């Protein structure tokens, strides 16, 4: 289950969050106790792996403590975090102490000028510092990069080189036509793989399972980390999708592509535990056969990615 704990963010990535986004009133955002209650019920149904996301999860005070409490919840097997990395340095020690199972850092370029053009802020340095420190601390790190045509489509080479020296997985995620991503040109991972193979002809499929998700992994001889491709558009992985999303306002989302969501906040606030479980089951059963990101008109989700929780 991917849990978004906030719709706020300290960056404005051009494909994710507009400058003037209207934010949810705080009373509509689930409190940490409420999130933990959902998880308690979800664990009883067998949902044992959680990812904390947002918006930017680390801008919400107490995020680290939520992770500590979630890790301590009986039956929880894995807790990971997805972050833009800006505030991460300050929290790495406690995260390691609480036993975080992995951190995904979103990073689309190593060029400070392009970083500012993509995210709106001149903040590459603290992200790189956090990445290096996290690796030194032995935390399992995945780098998530979205390539945009004409913006950073050439940057895969520098990003992939990070995996040569550092034991990090560098993953390229196809841009999905959701929110600000609508109408933007994605870089096909099929073409990207061809280009990578031209430079690294010895690349092989990685037989090791790296996570629970849709990424396909490759090894490059001499590299410490792996290459991952998440091909939302050109490699439909719906038949094996086991994701369920909880938005910061307490809506369950069966699939990113469609606007269907199952509101949980009210029953949660009324303390109806059995109904919470029923709604979780309903959300899983409502997972559609497949997404249709290849046809923008079929994408009914109108929210921005930062509002859903990417
Ligand atoms: N703020 C955190 C971060 O950036 O990692 C967590 C939330 S962010 C919405 C999660 C991931 O969604 C990021 O890696 C971001 O690049 C990705 N993302 C946002 N909009 C997207 C889109 N339209 N298509 C593909 N990935 C997208
Ligand atoms: Fe913020 Fe993450 Fe969206 Fe960038 S991708 S605007 S960091 S929520």
Coordinates of N, CA, C and O in Angstrom, one line a residue, residues 31-122:
X31 N -4.9 12.2 10.0 CA -4.0 12.3 11.1 C -3.1 11.0 11.1 O -3.6 10.0 10.6
X32 N -2.0 11.1 11.8 CA -1.1 9.9 11.8 C -1.8 8.7 12.5 O -1.7 7.6 12.1
X33 N -2.6 9.0 13.6 CA -3.3 7.9 14.3 C -4.2 7.2 13.3 O -4.4 6.0 13.3
X34 N -4.9 8.0 12.4 CA -5.8 7.5 11.5 C -5.1 6.6 10.4 O -5.6 5.5 10.1
X35 N -4.0 7.1 10.0 CA -3.2 6.3 9.0 C -2.8 5.0 9.6 O -2.9 3.9 9.0
X36 N -2.4 5.0 10.9 CA -1.9 3.8 11.5 C -3.1 2.8 11.8 O -3.0 1.6 11.7
X37 N -4.3 3.4 12.0 CA -5.5 2.6 12.1 C -5.8 1.8 10.8 O -6.1 0.6 10.8
X38 N -5.7 2.6 9.7 CA -5.9 1.9 8.4 C -4.9 0.8 8.2 O -5.2 -0.3 7.8
X39 N -3.6 1.1 8.6 CA -2.6 0.0 8.4 C -2.9 -1.2 9.3 O -2.7 -2.3 8.9
X40 N -3.3 -0.9 10.5 CA -3.7 -2.0 11.4 C -4.7 -2.9 10.8 O -4.6 -4.2 10.9
X41 N -5.7 -2.3 10.2 CA -6.8 -3.1 9.6 C -6.3 -3.8 8.3 O -6.6 -4.9 8.0
X42 N -5.4 -3.1 7.6 CA -4.9 -3.6 6.3 C -4.0 -4.8 6.6 O -4.0 -5.8 5.9
X43 N -3.2 -4.7 7.7 CA -2.3 -5.9 8.0 C -3.1 -7.1 8.3 O -2.8 -8.2 7.9
X44 N -4.3 -6.9 8.9 CA -5.1 -8.1 9.2 C -5.6 -8.7 7.9 O -6.0 -9.9 7.9
X45 N -5.6 -8.0 6.8 CA -6.1 -8.5 5.6 C -4.9 -9.1 4.8 O -5.0 -9.6 3.7
X46 N -3.7 -8.9 5.3 CA -2.5 -9.4 4.6 C -1.7 -8.4 3.8 O -0.8 -8.7 3.1
X47 N -2.0 -7.1 4.0 CA -1.2 -6.1 3.4 C -0.1 -5.7 4.3 O -0.3 -5.2 5.4
X48 N 1.1 -6.1 3.9 CA 2.2 -6.1 4.9 C 3.4 -5.2 4.5 O 4.3 -5.0 5.2
X49 N 3.2 -4.6 3.3 CA 4.3 -3.7 2.8 C 3.8 -2.3 2.5 O 2.8 -2.2 1.7
X50 N 4.5 -1.4 3.0 CA 4.0 0.0 3.0 C 5.1 1.0 2.4 O 6.2 0.8 2.8
X51 N 4.6 1.9 1.6 CA 5.5 2.9 1.2 C 4.9 4.3 1.5 O 3.7 4.5 1.3
X52 N 5.7 5.1 2.2 CA 5.3 6.5 2.6 C 5.7 7.4 1.5 O 6.8 7.5 1.1
X53 N 4.7 8.2 1.0 CA 4.9 9.1 -0.1 C 4.1 10.4 0.1 O 3.6 10.7 1.1
X54 N 4.0 11.2 -1.0 CA 3.3 12.4 -0.9 C 2.8 12.9 -2.3 O 2.8 12.1 -3.2
X55 N 2.7 14.2 -2.5 CA 3.5 15.3 -2.0 C 4.9 14.9 -1.5 O 5.4 13.9 -1.9
X56 N 5.5 15.8 -0.8 CA 6.8 15.4 -0.2 C 6.6 15.0 1.2 O 6.3 15.9 2.1
X57 N 6.7 13.7 1.5 CA 6.4 13.3 2.9 C 7.2 13.9 4.0 O 6.7 14.2 5.1
X58 N 8.5 14.3 3.7 CA 9.3 14.9 4.7 C 9.0 16.3 5.1 O 9.5 16.8 6.0
X59 N 8.1 16.9 4.3 CA 7.7 18.3 4.7 C 6.6 18.2 5.8 O 6.3 19.2 6.5
X60 N 6.0 17.0 6.0 CA 5.1 16.9 7.1 C 5.8 16.6 8.4 O 6.4 15.5 8.5
X61 N 5.6 17.4 9.4 CA 6.2 17.2 10.7 C 5.8 15.8 11.3 O 4.6 15.5 11.2
X62 N 6.7 15.1 11.8 CA 6.3 13.8 12.4 C 6.4 12.6 11.5 O 6.1 11.5 11.9
X63 N 6.8 12.8 10.2 CA 6.8 11.7 9.2 C 7.7 10.6 9.7 O 7.4 9.4 9.6
X64 N 8.8 11.0 10.3 CA 9.8 9.9 10.7 C 9.2 9.1 11.9 O 9.4 7.9 11.9
X65 N 8.4 9.8 12.7 CA 7.8 9.1 13.8 C 6.7 8.1 13.3 O 6.6 7.0 13.9
X66 N 6.0 8.5 12.3 CA 5.1 7.6 11.7 C 5.8 6.4 11.2 O 5.3 5.2 11.4
X67 N 6.9 6.6 10.6 CA 7.6 5.4 10.0 C 8.1 4.5 11.2 O 7.9 3.3 11.1
X68 N 8.5 5.1 12.3 CA 8.9 4.3 13.4 C 7.7 3.5 13.9 O 7.8 2.3 14.2
X69 N 6.6 4.1 14.0 CA 5.4 3.4 14.6 C 4.9 2.3 13.6 O 4.4 1.3 14.0
X70 N 5.0 2.6 12.3 CA 4.5 1.7 11.3 C 5.4 0.5 11.3 O 5.0 -0.7 11.3
X71 N 6.7 0.7 11.5 CA 7.7 -0.4 11.5 C 7.4 -1.3 12.7 O 7.7 -2.5 12.7
X72 N 6.9 -0.7 13.8 CA 6.7 -1.4 15.1 C 5.4 -2.1 15.1 O 5.1 -2.9 16.0
X73 N 4.5 -1.9 14.1 CA 3.2 -2.5 14.0 C 3.3 -4.0 13.7 O 4.0 -4.4 12.8
X74 N 2.7 -4.8 14.5 CA 2.8 -6.2 14.4 C 2.3 -6.7 13.0 O 1.2 -6.2 12.5
X75 N 3.0 -7.5 12.3 CA 2.6 -8.0 11.0 C 3.2 -7.2 9.8 O 3.1 -7.6 8.7
X76 N 3.7 -6.0 10.1 CA 4.3 -5.2 9.0 C 5.6 -5.7 8.7 O 6.5 -5.9 9.5
X77 N 5.8 -6.0 7.4 CA 7.1 -6.6 6.9 C 8.1 -5.6 6.4 O 9.3 -5.8 6.4
X78 N 7.5 -4.5 5.8 CA 8.4 -3.6 5.1 C 7.8 -2.2 5.0 O 6.6 -2.0 4.8
X79 N 8.7 -1.2 5.3 CA 8.3 0.2 5.2 C 9.4 0.9 4.5 O 10.5 0.9 4.8
X80 N 9.0 1.6 3.4 CA 9.9 2.3 2.6 C 9.4 3.7 2.4 O 8.2 4.0 2.7
X81 N 10.2 4.6 1.9 CA 9.9 6.0 1.8 C 10.3 6.5 0.4 O 11.3 6.1 -0.2
X82 N 9.4 7.3 -0.2 CA 9.7 7.9 -1.5 C 9.8 9.4 -1.3 O 8.9 10.0 -0.7
X83 N 11.0 10.0 -1.6 CA 11.2 11.4 -1.3 C 12.0 12.1 -2.4 O 12.7 11.4 -3.1
X84 N 11.9 13.4 -2.4 CA 12.7 14.2 -3.4 C 14.1 14.4 -2.8 O 15.0 14.9 -3.4
X85 N 14.3 14.0 -1.5 CA 15.7 14.0 -0.9 C 16.1 15.3 -0.3 O 17.1 15.4 0.3
X86 N 15.3 16.4 -0.6 CA 15.8 17.7 -0.1 C 16.0 17.8 1.4 O 17.0 18.4 1.8
X87 N 15.2 17.2 2.2 CA 15.3 17.3 3.6 C 15.8 16.0 4.2 O 15.9 15.9 5.5
X88 N 16.2 15.1 3.4 CA 16.5 13.8 3.8 C 17.7 13.7 4.8 O 17.7 12.9 5.7
X89 N 18.8 14.5 4.5 CA 20.0 14.3 5.3 C 19.7 14.4 6.8 O 20.3 13.6 7.6
X90 N 18.8 15.3 7.2 CA 18.5 15.4 8.6 C 17.9 14.2 9.3 O 17.9 14.1 10.5
X91 N 17.3 13.3 8.5 CA 16.6 12.2 9.0 C 17.2 10.9 8.8 O 16.6 9.9 9.2
X92 N 18.3 10.8 8.2 CA 18.9 9.5 7.8 C 19.2 8.6 9.0 O 18.9 7.4 9.0
X93 N 19.8 9.2 10.0 CA 20.2 8.4 11.2 C 19.0 7.8 11.9 O 18.9 6.6 12.0
X94 N 18.0 8.6 12.2 CA 16.8 8.0 12.8 C 16.1 7.0 11.9 O 15.7 5.9 12.3
X95 N 16.1 7.3 10.6 CA 15.5 6.3 9.7 C 16.2 5.0 9.7 O 15.5 3.9 9.7
X96 N 17.5 5.0 9.8 CA 18.2 3.8 9.8 C 18.0 3.1 11.2 O 17.7 1.9 11.2
X97 N 17.9 3.9 12.2 CA 17.7 3.3 13.5 C 16.3 2.6 13.6 O 16.2 1.5 14.2
X98 N 15.3 3.2 13.0 CA 14.0 2.6 13.0 C 13.8 1.4 12.1 O 12.8 0.8 12.0
X99 N 14.9 1.2 11.3 CA 14.9 0.0 10.4 C 14.2 0.2 9.1 O 13.6 -0.7 8.5
X100 N 14.3 1.4 8.5 CA 13.6 1.7 7.2 C 14.2 0.6 6.2 O 15.4 0.3 6.2
X101 N 13.3 0.1 5.4 CA 13.7 -1.0 4.5 C 14.3 -0.5 3.1 O 14.7 -1.3 2.3
X102 N 14.1 0.8 2.9 CA 14.6 1.3 1.6 C 14.1 2.7 1.4 O 13.1 3.1 2.0
X103 N 14.9 3.5 0.7 CA 14.4 4.9 0.3 C 14.6 5.1 -1.2 O 15.6 4.8 -1.8
X104 N 13.5 5.6 -1.8 CA 13.5 5.9 -3.2 C 13.7 7.4 -3.2 O 13.0 8.2 -2.7
X105 N 14.8 7.8 -4.0 CA 15.1 9.3 -4.1 C 14.8 9.6 -5.6 O 15.3 9.0 -6.5
X106 N 13.9 10.6 -5.7 CA 13.5 11.1 -7.1 C 14.6 12.1 -7.6 O 14.8 13.1 -6.9
X107 N 15.2 11.8 -8.7 CA 16.3 12.6 -9.2 C 16.3 12.5 -10.7 O 16.6 11.4 -11.2
X108 N 16.0 13.5 -11.4 CA 15.9 13.4 -12.9 C 17.1 13.9 -13.7 O 17.2 13.7 -14.9
X109 N 18.0 14.5 -13.0 CA 19.2 15.0 -13.7 C 20.3 15.3 -12.6 O 20.0 15.5 -11.4
X110 N 21.6 15.3 -13.1 CA 22.7 15.7 -12.2 C 23.2 17.1 -12.6 O 24.2 17.5 -12.1
X111 N 22.5 17.7 -13.5 CA 22.9 19.1 -13.9 C 22.1 20.1 -13.1 O 20.9 20.1 -13.2
X112 N 22.8 20.9 -12.3 CA 22.1 21.9 -11.5 C 21.1 22.8 -12.2 O 20.1 23.2 -11.7
X113 N 21.5 23.2 -13.4 CA 20.7 24.1 -14.2 C 19.4 23.4 -14.6 O 18.3 23.9 -14.5
X114 N 19.5 22.2 -15.1 CA 18.3 21.4 -15.5 C 17.5 21.1 -14.3 O 16.3 21.0 -14.3
X115 N 18.2 20.8 -13.2 CA 17.5 20.5 -11.9 C 16.5 21.6 -11.6 O 15.3 21.4 -11.3
X116 N 17.0 22.8 -11.7 CA 16.2 24.0 -11.4 C 15.1 24.1 -12.4 O 13.9 24.4 -12.0
X117 N 15.4 23.9 -13.7 CA 14.3 24.0 -14.7 C 13.2 23.0 -14.5 O 12.1 23.3 -14.7
X118 N 13.6 21.8 -14.0 CA 12.6 20.7 -13.8 C 11.8 20.9 -12.5 O 10.6 20.8 -12.5
X119 N 12.5 21.3 -11.4 CA 11.9 21.3 -10.1 C 11.5 22.7 -9.6 O 10.7 22.8 -8.7
X120 N 12.0 23.7 -10.3 CA 11.7 25.1 -9.9 C 12.7 25.6 -8.8 O 12.6 26.8 -8.5
X121 N 13.6 24.8 -8.3 CA 14.5 25.2 -7.2 C 15.9 24.8 -7.5 O 16.1 23.7 -8.0
X122 N 16.8 25.6 -7.0 CA 18.2 25.3 -7.2 C 18.7 24.5 -6.0 O 19.4 25.0 -5.1

